[in-house]
PDB file of C-alpha atoms in Angstrom:
ATOM      1  CA  MET A   1       0.000   0.000   0.000  1.00 81.00           C
ATOM      2  CA  ALA A   2       1.336   3.435  -0.925  1.00 94.00           C
ATOM      3  CA  LYS A   3       2.344   5.915   1.744  1.00 97.00           C
ATOM      4  CA  ILE A   4       0.800   9.379   1.275  1.00 98.00           C
ATOM      5  CA  ILE A   5       3.015  12.285   2.361  1.00 98.00           C
ATOM      6  CA  VAL A   6       1.825  15.895   2.260  1.00 98.00           C
ATOM      7  CA  VAL A   7       4.366  18.709   2.003  1.00 97.00           C
ATOM      8  CA  THR A   8       2.732  21.701   3.656  1.00 96.00           C
ATOM      9  CA  SER A   9       3.296  25.052   5.344  1.00 93.00           C
ATOM     10  CA  GLY A  10       1.321  27.915   6.801  1.00 88.00           C
ATOM     11  CA  LYS A  11       3.199  30.605   4.902  1.00 85.00           C
ATOM     12  CA  GLY A  12       3.880  30.903   1.181  1.00 87.00           C
ATOM     13  CA  GLY A  13       7.337  31.140  -0.320  1.00 88.00           C
ATOM     14  CA  VAL A  14       9.104  28.854   2.142  1.00 93.00           C
ATOM     15  CA  GLY A  15      10.107  26.177  -0.378  1.00 93.00           C
ATOM     16  CA  LYS A  16       7.265  23.647  -0.387  1.00 95.00           C
ATOM     17  CA  THR A  17       7.366  22.914  -4.116  1.00 95.00           C
ATOM     18  CA  THR A  18      11.175  22.778  -4.098  1.00 96.00           C
ATOM     19  CA  THR A  19      10.873  20.314  -1.215  1.00 97.00           C
ATOM     20  CA  SER A  20       8.177  18.220  -2.933  1.00 97.00           C
ATOM     21  CA  ALA A  21      10.322  17.987  -6.073  1.00 97.00           C
ATOM     22  CA  SER A  22      13.466  17.015  -4.175  1.00 98.00           C
ATOM     23  CA  ILE A  23      11.839  14.511  -1.814  1.00 98.00           C
ATOM     24  CA  SER A  24       9.974  12.750  -4.624  1.00 98.00           C
ATOM     25  CA  THR A  25      13.138  12.684  -6.741  1.00 98.00           C
ATOM     26  CA  GLY A  26      15.181  11.342  -3.827  1.00 98.00           C
ATOM     27  CA  LEU A  27      12.693   8.545  -3.167  1.00 98.00           C
ATOM     28  CA  ALA A  28      12.597   7.580  -6.854  1.00 98.00           C
ATOM     29  CA  LYS A  29      16.404   7.564  -7.022  1.00 97.00           C
ATOM     30  CA  ARG A  30      16.314   4.909  -4.307  1.00 97.00           C
ATOM     31  CA  GLY A  31      14.195   2.666  -6.527  1.00 97.00           C
ATOM     32  CA  LEU A  32      10.814   3.502  -4.980  1.00 98.00           C
ATOM     33  CA  ARG A  33       7.970   4.135  -7.417  1.00 98.00           C
ATOM     34  CA  THR A  34       6.943   7.696  -6.611  1.00 98.00           C
ATOM     35  CA  VAL A  35       4.358  10.160  -7.880  1.00 98.00           C
ATOM     36  CA  VAL A  36       4.196  13.835  -6.913  1.00 98.00           C
ATOM     37  CA  ILE A  37       0.861  15.665  -7.215  1.00 97.00           C
ATOM     38  CA  ASP A  38       0.395  19.418  -7.535  1.00 95.00           C
ATOM     39  CA  PHE A  39      -2.612  20.472  -5.427  1.00 93.00           C
ATOM     40  CA  ASP A  40      -2.173  24.180  -6.178  1.00 90.00           C
ATOM     41  CA  VAL A  41      -5.042  24.496  -8.656  1.00 86.00           C
ATOM     42  CA  GLY A  42      -4.912  27.819 -10.515  1.00 75.00           C
ATOM     43  CA  LEU A  43      -1.181  28.464 -10.049  1.00 75.00           C
ATOM     44  CA  ARG A  44       0.599  25.243 -11.017  1.00 75.00           C
ATOM     45  CA  ASN A  45       4.317  25.570 -10.254  1.00 86.00           C
ATOM     46  CA  LEU A  46       5.416  21.977  -9.782  1.00 92.00           C
ATOM     47  CA  ASP A  47       5.659  21.230 -13.510  1.00 92.00           C
ATOM     48  CA  LEU A  48       7.993  24.235 -13.927  1.00 90.00           C
ATOM     49  CA  ILE A  49      10.385  23.038 -11.229  1.00 92.00           C
ATOM     50  CA  MET A  50      10.229  19.506 -12.695  1.00 94.00           C
ATOM     51  CA  ASN A  51      10.793  20.951 -16.195  1.00 92.00           C
ATOM     52  CA  CYS A  52       7.790  19.240 -17.762  1.00 93.00           C
ATOM     53  CA  GLU A  53       5.410  22.177 -18.305  1.00 91.00           C
ATOM     54  CA  ARG A  54       5.435  21.740 -22.103  1.00 91.00           C
ATOM     55  CA  ARG A  55       4.351  18.131 -21.714  1.00 94.00           C
ATOM     56  CA  VAL A  56       1.161  18.887 -19.756  1.00 93.00           C
ATOM     57  CA  VAL A  57      -1.892  17.801 -21.758  1.00 94.00           C
ATOM     58  CA  TYR A  58      -4.250  16.594 -19.019  1.00 94.00           C
ATOM     59  CA  ASP A  59      -4.168  17.424 -15.321  1.00 93.00           C
ATOM     60  CA  PHE A  60      -5.383  16.386 -11.868  1.00 94.00           C
ATOM     61  CA  VAL A  61      -8.806  18.014 -12.317  1.00 93.00           C
ATOM     62  CA  ASN A  62      -9.304  16.366 -15.729  1.00 94.00           C
ATOM     63  CA  VAL A  63      -8.858  12.983 -14.022  1.00 95.00           C
ATOM     64  CA  ILE A  64     -11.201  13.852 -11.131  1.00 94.00           C
ATOM     65  CA  GLN A  65     -13.921  14.964 -13.547  1.00 92.00           C
ATOM     66  CA  GLY A  66     -13.528  11.954 -15.824  1.00 94.00           C
ATOM     67  CA  GLU A  67     -12.213  13.955 -18.778  1.00 94.00           C
ATOM     68  CA  ALA A  68      -9.007  11.893 -18.918  1.00 96.00           C
ATOM     69  CA  THR A  69      -7.633   8.689 -17.461  1.00 97.00           C
ATOM     70  CA  LEU A  70      -4.929   8.719 -14.834  1.00 97.00           C
ATOM     71  CA  ASN A  71      -2.399   7.265 -17.261  1.00 96.00           C
ATOM     72  CA  GLN A  72      -3.171  10.038 -19.756  1.00 97.00           C
ATOM     73  CA  ALA A  73      -2.451  12.720 -17.156  1.00 97.00           C
ATOM     74  CA  LEU A  74       0.669  11.238 -15.505  1.00 97.00           C
ATOM     75  CA  ILE A  75       3.971  12.616 -16.814  1.00 97.00           C
ATOM     76  CA  ARG A  76       7.036  10.395 -16.573  1.00 97.00           C
ATOM     77  CA  ASP A  77      10.173  12.193 -15.440  1.00 96.00           C
ATOM     78  CA  LYS A  78      12.927  12.096 -18.065  1.00 94.00           C
ATOM     79  CA  ARG A  79      15.847  12.088 -15.622  1.00 94.00           C
ATOM     80  CA  VAL A  80      14.848   9.719 -12.851  1.00 96.00           C
ATOM     81  CA  GLU A  81      13.300   6.310 -13.350  1.00 94.00           C
ATOM     82  CA  ASN A  82      10.275   5.507 -11.143  1.00 96.00           C
ATOM     83  CA  LEU A  83       9.243   9.185 -10.875  1.00 98.00           C
ATOM     84  CA  TYR A  84       5.945  10.588 -12.207  1.00 98.00           C
ATOM     85  CA  ILE A  85       4.232  13.987 -11.966  1.00 97.00           C
ATOM     86  CA  LEU A  86       0.494  14.708 -11.848  1.00 97.00           C
ATOM     87  CA  PRO A  87       0.156  18.430 -12.661  1.00 94.00           C
ATOM     88  CA  ALA A  88      -2.490  20.835 -11.412  1.00 89.00           C
ATOM     89  CA  SER A  89      -4.946  22.693 -13.593  1.00 83.00           C
ATOM     90  CA  GLN A  90      -4.099  26.316 -14.321  1.00 76.00           C
ATOM     91  CA  THR A  91      -7.597  27.263 -15.453  1.00 71.00           C
ATOM     92  CA  ARG A  92      -9.962  25.630 -12.945  1.00 73.00           C
ATOM     93  CA  ASP A  93     -11.155  26.756  -9.543  1.00 68.00           C
ATOM     94  CA  LYS A  94      -9.805  25.119  -6.374  1.00 71.00           C
ATOM     95  CA  GLU A  95     -13.330  23.896  -5.596  1.00 76.00           C
ATOM     96  CA  ALA A  96     -12.876  21.406  -8.467  1.00 82.00           C
ATOM     97  CA  LEU A  97     -10.934  19.303  -5.945  1.00 88.00           C
ATOM     98  CA  THR A  98     -13.640  17.279  -4.220  1.00 91.00           C
ATOM     99  CA  LYS A  99     -12.971  14.895  -1.365  1.00 93.00           C
ATOM    100  CA  GLU A 100     -14.542  12.001  -3.295  1.00 95.00           C
ATOM    101  CA  GLY A 101     -12.611  12.829  -6.463  1.00 95.00           C
ATOM    102  CA  VAL A 102      -9.266  13.179  -4.696  1.00 95.00           C
ATOM    103  CA  GLU A 103      -9.820   9.910  -2.825  1.00 96.00           C
ATOM    104  CA  LYS A 104     -10.630   8.085  -6.078  1.00 96.00           C
ATOM    105  CA  VAL A 105      -7.411   9.307  -7.734  1.00 97.00           C
ATOM    106  CA  LEU A 106      -5.291   8.509  -4.662  1.00 97.00           C
ATOM    107  CA  ASN A 107      -6.730   4.984  -4.523  1.00 97.00           C
ATOM    108  CA  GLN A 108      -5.818   4.436  -8.172  1.00 97.00           C
ATOM    109  CA  LEU A 109      -2.303   5.788  -7.602  1.00 97.00           C
ATOM    110  CA  ALA A 110      -1.869   3.578  -4.531  1.00 97.00           C
ATOM    111  CA  GLU A 111      -2.158   0.531  -6.784  1.00 97.00           C
ATOM    112  CA  GLN A 112       0.837   1.659  -8.853  1.00 96.00           C
ATOM    113  CA  PHE A 113       3.165   3.544  -6.496  1.00 98.00           C
ATOM    114  CA  ASP A 114       5.087   3.149  -3.248  1.00 98.00           C
ATOM    115  CA  TYR A 115       4.964   6.849  -2.338  1.00 98.00           C
ATOM    116  CA  ILE A 116       2.467   9.607  -3.169  1.00 98.00           C
ATOM    117  CA  ILE A 117       3.816  13.100  -2.464  1.00 98.00           C
ATOM    118  CA  CYS A 118       1.169  15.834  -2.233  1.00 97.00           C
ATOM    119  CA  ASP A 119       2.517  19.329  -2.936  1.00 95.00           C
ATOM    120  CA  SER A 120       0.108  21.517  -0.976  1.00 94.00           C
ATOM    121  CA  PRO A 121      -0.702  25.193  -1.436  1.00 89.00           C
ATOM    122  CA  ALA A 122       0.206  27.386   1.530  1.00 86.00           C
ATOM    123  CA  GLY A 123      -2.223  28.046   4.343  1.00 84.00           C
ATOM    124  CA  ILE A 124      -5.577  26.426   5.031  1.00 84.00           C
ATOM    125  CA  GLU A 125      -7.636  27.161   1.918  1.00 84.00           C
ATOM    126  CA  HIS A 126      -9.562  24.425   0.105  1.00 88.00           C
ATOM    127  CA  GLY A 127      -6.688  22.956  -1.922  1.00 88.00           C
ATOM    128  CA  ALA A 128      -4.460  22.766   1.155  1.00 91.00           C
ATOM    129  CA  LEU A 129      -7.151  21.005   3.191  1.00 93.00           C
ATOM    130  CA  MET A 130      -7.639  18.490   0.367  1.00 93.00           C
ATOM    131  CA  ALA A 131      -3.896  17.830   0.230  1.00 93.00           C
ATOM    132  CA  LEU A 132      -3.522  17.131   3.940  1.00 95.00           C
ATOM    133  CA  TYR A 133      -6.809  15.295   4.547  1.00 96.00           C
ATOM    134  CA  PHE A 134      -5.618  11.891   3.276  1.00 96.00           C
ATOM    135  CA  ALA A 135      -2.017  12.125   4.513  1.00 97.00           C
ATOM    136  CA  ASP A 136      -0.225   9.388   6.422  1.00 97.00           C
ATOM    137  CA  GLU A 137       2.749  11.675   7.056  1.00 98.00           C
ATOM    138  CA  ALA A 138       3.352  15.416   6.783  1.00 98.00           C
ATOM    139  CA  VAL A 139       6.512  17.371   6.046  1.00 98.00           C
ATOM    140  CA  VAL A 140       5.929  20.838   7.513  1.00 97.00           C
ATOM    141  CA  VAL A 141       8.229  23.309   5.764  1.00 97.00           C
ATOM    142  CA  THR A 142       9.191  26.512   7.536  1.00 96.00           C
ATOM    143  CA  ASN A 143      11.803  29.250   7.438  1.00 95.00           C
ATOM    144  CA  PRO A 144      13.533  30.166  10.720  1.00 95.00           C
ATOM    145  CA  GLU A 145      11.405  33.308  11.092  1.00 94.00           C
ATOM    146  CA  VAL A 146       8.757  33.970  13.740  1.00 93.00           C
ATOM    147  CA  SER A 147       5.844  34.513  11.313  1.00 93.00           C
ATOM    148  CA  SER A 148       6.653  31.380   9.315  1.00 94.00           C
ATOM    149  CA  VAL A 149       7.014  29.212  12.423  1.00 94.00           C
ATOM    150  CA  ARG A 150       3.814  30.601  13.962  1.00 93.00           C
ATOM    151  CA  ASP A 151       1.853  29.800  10.784  1.00 93.00           C
ATOM    152  CA  SER A 152       3.340  26.302  10.725  1.00 93.00           C
ATOM    153  CA  ASP A 153       2.077  25.764  14.273  1.00 94.00           C
ATOM    154  CA  ARG A 154      -1.412  26.500  12.994  1.00 92.00           C
ATOM    155  CA  ILE A 155      -0.979  23.885  10.251  1.00 94.00           C
ATOM    156  CA  LEU A 156      -0.037  21.314  12.902  1.00 95.00           C
ATOM    157  CA  GLY A 157      -3.346  22.037  14.619  1.00 94.00           C
ATOM    158  CA  ILE A 158      -5.209  21.442  11.346  1.00 93.00           C
ATOM    159  CA  LEU A 159      -3.342  18.160  10.758  1.00 93.00           C
ATOM    160  CA  GLN A 160      -4.305  16.963  14.226  1.00 93.00           C
ATOM    161  CA  SER A 161      -7.984  17.867  13.884  1.00 94.00           C
ATOM    162  CA  LYS A 162      -9.045  17.812  10.216  1.00 93.00           C
ATOM    163  CA  SER A 163      -7.191  14.870   8.677  1.00 95.00           C
ATOM    164  CA  ARG A 164      -8.943  11.633   7.824  1.00 95.00           C
ATOM    165  CA  ARG A 165      -6.863   9.871  10.466  1.00 96.00           C
ATOM    166  CA  SER A 166      -8.180  12.193  13.169  1.00 94.00           C
ATOM    167  CA  GLU A 167     -11.770  11.772  11.951  1.00 94.00           C
ATOM    168  CA  LEU A 168     -11.520   7.968  12.026  1.00 95.00           C
ATOM    169  CA  GLY A 169      -9.625   7.787  15.311  1.00 94.00           C
ATOM    170  CA  LEU A 170      -6.562   6.210  13.678  1.00 95.00           C
ATOM    171  CA  ASP A 171      -2.936   6.816  14.585  1.00 96.00           C
ATOM    172  CA  PRO A 172      -2.207  10.509  14.029  1.00 95.00           C
ATOM    173  CA  VAL A 173      -0.474  11.857  10.942  1.00 96.00           C
ATOM    174  CA  LYS A 174       3.272  11.431  11.455  1.00 97.00           C
ATOM    175  CA  GLU A 175       4.784  14.927  11.506  1.00 97.00           C
ATOM    176  CA  HIS A 176       8.225  16.003  10.296  1.00 98.00           C
ATOM    177  CA  LEU A 177       9.797  19.458  10.399  1.00 97.00           C
ATOM    178  CA  LEU A 178      11.907  20.683   7.489  1.00 97.00           C
ATOM    179  CA  LEU A 179      13.730  23.951   8.106  1.00 97.00           C
ATOM    180  CA  THR A 180      14.693  25.826   4.931  1.00 97.00           C
ATOM    181  CA  ARG A 181      16.926  28.831   4.128  1.00 95.00           C
ATOM    182  CA  TYR A 182      18.953  28.340   7.297  1.00 96.00           C
ATOM    183  CA  ASN A 183      21.877  30.738   7.632  1.00 95.00           C
ATOM    184  CA  PRO A 184      24.206  30.212  10.640  1.00 93.00           C
ATOM    185  CA  GLU A 185      25.674  33.716  10.330  1.00 93.00           C
ATOM    186  CA  ARG A 186      22.236  35.329  10.613  1.00 94.00           C
ATOM    187  CA  VAL A 187      21.380  33.021  13.531  1.00 94.00           C
ATOM    188  CA  GLU A 188      24.612  34.119  15.236  1.00 92.00           C
ATOM    189  CA  ARG A 189      23.621  37.781  14.759  1.00 93.00           C
ATOM    190  CA  GLY A 190      20.140  37.148  16.156  1.00 92.00           C
ATOM    191  CA  GLU A 191      18.442  37.911  12.830  1.00 93.00           C
ATOM    192  CA  MET A 192      17.027  34.407  12.471  1.00 94.00           C
ATOM    193  CA  LEU A 193      15.680  31.757  14.829  1.00 95.00           C
ATOM    194  CA  SER A 194      17.989  28.901  15.769  1.00 94.00           C
ATOM    195  CA  ILE A 195      17.024  25.251  15.355  1.00 94.00           C
ATOM    196  CA  GLU A 196      16.488  25.095  19.112  1.00 94.00           C
ATOM    197  CA  ASP A 197      14.143  28.101  18.972  1.00 95.00           C
ATOM    198  CA  VAL A 198      12.033  26.471  16.240  1.00 95.00           C
ATOM    199  CA  ASN A 199      11.977  23.146  18.079  1.00 92.00           C
ATOM    200  CA  ASP A 200      10.796  24.879  21.255  1.00 93.00           C
ATOM    201  CA  ILE A 201       7.812  26.342  19.389  1.00 94.00           C
ATOM    202  CA  LEU A 202       6.773  23.422  17.161  1.00 94.00           C
ATOM    203  CA  SER A 203       8.022  20.383  19.113  1.00 95.00           C
ATOM    204  CA  ILE A 204       8.001  17.947  16.186  1.00 96.00           C
ATOM    205  CA  PRO A 205      10.895  15.780  14.941  1.00 96.00           C
ATOM    206  CA  LEU A 206      13.395  17.579  12.710  1.00 96.00           C
ATOM    207  CA  LEU A 207      13.650  15.853   9.322  1.00 98.00           C
ATOM    208  CA  GLY A 208      16.261  18.172   7.892  1.00 97.00           C
ATOM    209  CA  CYS A 209      17.776  21.621   7.758  1.00 97.00           C
ATOM    210  CA  ILE A 210      18.356  23.061   4.286  1.00 97.00           C
ATOM    211  CA  PRO A 211      21.017  25.800   4.197  1.00 96.00           C
ATOM    212  CA  GLU A 212      20.434  29.069   2.383  1.00 94.00           C
ATOM    213  CA  SER A 213      21.984  28.528  -1.038  1.00 94.00           C
ATOM    214  CA  MET A 214      21.937  30.060  -4.515  1.00 95.00           C
ATOM    215  CA  ALA A 215      21.816  26.476  -5.790  1.00 95.00           C
ATOM    216  CA  VAL A 216      18.108  26.331  -4.875  1.00 94.00           C
ATOM    217  CA  LEU A 217      17.240  29.340  -7.041  1.00 93.00           C
ATOM    218  CA  ASN A 218      19.481  28.155  -9.870  1.00 94.00           C
ATOM    219  CA  ALA A 219      17.876  24.707  -9.794  1.00 93.00           C
ATOM    220  CA  SER A 220      14.357  26.159  -9.849  1.00 91.00           C
ATOM    221  CA  ASN A 221      15.182  28.432 -12.770  1.00 90.00           C
ATOM    222  CA  SER A 222      16.647  25.548 -14.773  1.00 91.00           C
ATOM    223  CA  GLY A 223      13.845  23.097 -13.953  1.00 92.00           C
ATOM    224  CA  VAL A 224      16.031  20.653 -12.029  1.00 94.00           C
ATOM    225  CA  PRO A 225      15.209  19.473  -8.477  1.00 96.00           C
ATOM    226  CA  VAL A 226      18.076  20.745  -6.331  1.00 97.00           C
ATOM    227  CA  ILE A 227      18.644  17.278  -4.845  1.00 97.00           C
ATOM    228  CA  LEU A 228      20.194  16.355  -8.213  1.00 97.00           C
ATOM    229  CA  ASP A 229      22.897  18.998  -7.639  1.00 96.00           C
ATOM    230  CA  GLU A 230      25.017  16.680  -5.556  1.00 95.00           C
ATOM    231  CA  GLU A 231      27.830  19.234  -5.187  1.00 95.00           C
ATOM    232  CA  SER A 232      25.611  21.811  -3.470  1.00 96.00           C
ATOM    233  CA  THR A 233      25.030  21.926   0.271  1.00 96.00           C
ATOM    234  CA  ALA A 234      21.272  22.223  -0.326  1.00 97.00           C
ATOM    235  CA  GLY A 235      21.241  19.147  -2.566  1.00 97.00           C
ATOM    236  CA  GLN A 236      23.169  17.132   0.013  1.00 98.00           C
ATOM    237  CA  ALA A 237      20.895  18.336   2.827  1.00 98.00           C
ATOM    238  CA  TYR A 238      17.796  17.236   0.886  1.00 98.00           C
ATOM    239  CA  ASP A 239      19.400  13.835   0.276  1.00 98.00           C
ATOM    240  CA  ASP A 240      19.985  13.538   4.028  1.00 98.00           C
ATOM    241  CA  ALA A 241      16.334  14.437   4.662  1.00 98.00           C
ATOM    242  CA  VAL A 242      15.102  11.712   2.298  1.00 98.00           C
ATOM    243  CA  ALA A 243      17.358   9.189   4.014  1.00 98.00           C
ATOM    244  CA  ARG A 244      15.900  10.151   7.416  1.00 98.00           C
ATOM    245  CA  LEU A 245      12.370   9.920   6.000  1.00 98.00           C
ATOM    246  CA  LEU A 246      13.157   6.295   5.171  1.00 98.00           C
ATOM    247  CA  GLY A 247      14.439   5.603   8.678  1.00 96.00           C
ATOM    248  CA  GLU A 248      18.174   6.060   8.161  1.00 96.00           C
ATOM    249  CA  GLU A 249      20.144   7.941  10.814  1.00 95.00           C
ATOM    250  CA  ARG A 250      22.233  10.818   9.521  1.00 95.00           C
ATOM    251  CA  GLU A 251      23.847  13.691  11.373  1.00 95.00           C
ATOM    252  CA  LEU A 252      22.700  17.219  10.582  1.00 94.00           C
ATOM    253  CA  ARG A 253      25.194  19.116   8.440  1.00 92.00           C
ATOM    254  CA  PHE A 254      25.857  22.716   7.348  1.00 91.00           C
ATOM    255  CA  LEU A 255      24.727  24.218  10.667  1.00 88.00           C
ATOM    256  CA  ASP A 256      27.983  25.794  11.837  1.00 84.00           C
ATOM    257  CA  LEU A 257      29.659  29.031  10.862  1.00 71.00           C
ATOM    258  CA  GLN A 258      32.414  28.508   8.321  1.00 62.00           C
ATOM    259  CA  LYS A 259      35.678  30.023   9.521  1.00 53.00           C
ATOM    260  CA  LYS A 260      37.154  32.356   6.932  1.00 51.00           C
ATOM    261  CA  GLY A 261      40.691  31.734   5.719  1.00 50.00           C
ATOM    262  CA  ILE A 262      43.333  34.456   5.796  1.00 46.00           C
ATOM    263  CA  PHE A 263      42.682  35.585   2.210  1.00 46.00           C
ATOM    264  CA  LYS A 264      38.929  35.902   2.797  1.00 48.00           C
ATOM    265  CA  ARG A 265      39.570  37.893   5.963  1.00 47.00           C
ATOM    266  CA  MET A 266      41.970  40.201   4.079  1.00 44.00           C
ATOM    267  CA  PHE A 267      39.957  40.651   0.897  1.00 48.00           C
ATOM    268  CA  GLY A 268      36.400  39.963   2.075  1.00 45.00           C
ATOM    269  CA  GLY A 269      33.951  37.272   0.936  1.00 45.00           C
TER     270      GLY A 269
END
């Protein structure tokens, strides 16, 4: 049976779609059949980051409304075997996502895949509630800023009260924290919350800490999940997060200030 993981946040712009792309890619690279679904009806960014926007013919809503089959809408990733994308509609309203329709599609996907990654819109609007309702696990993405962490705390409340698992009295959704855009220098200067500060507020297990890196922006602009940039600190940190998601123990990296060498101290940088 497939495991359904929602990637969610309370605040926009924290890196949810980047995270969805990298986690799904990392799982597929490990030989697990994985599909990533874009729940952000009306905006549709996942296909851009996965570099398959020109290949979108049918979408998630087409499948829900019976206008296309699931196999017609699924897009196979060209770089990573075992990875598929189900894009969102750019022209429909979010209300097109019905609970019955989403459940039907997820049940069909569960017959084909090991992991279903749901890329949620930010906040608690209709598309976000649909994305988290069926989740077995949740990756809550936040920046180390007070407003972002506070909004993520609200999402945790929604997960604990409005998911299918909570309605049916099942084991709760398993929660993971992913901290993005972490900059040790700014933490040192008191401009950013530390990992300990975030943990004190949210109190959920830390899945990973992604350092602030130009590699993330470069990857997004070129349509390549940053986890495939194995030389970048962000790519390595996402790979560590995927390993932890699968139960492997890995130490957190890229959290300490890098000491500058003599030339950097003399000439800056």
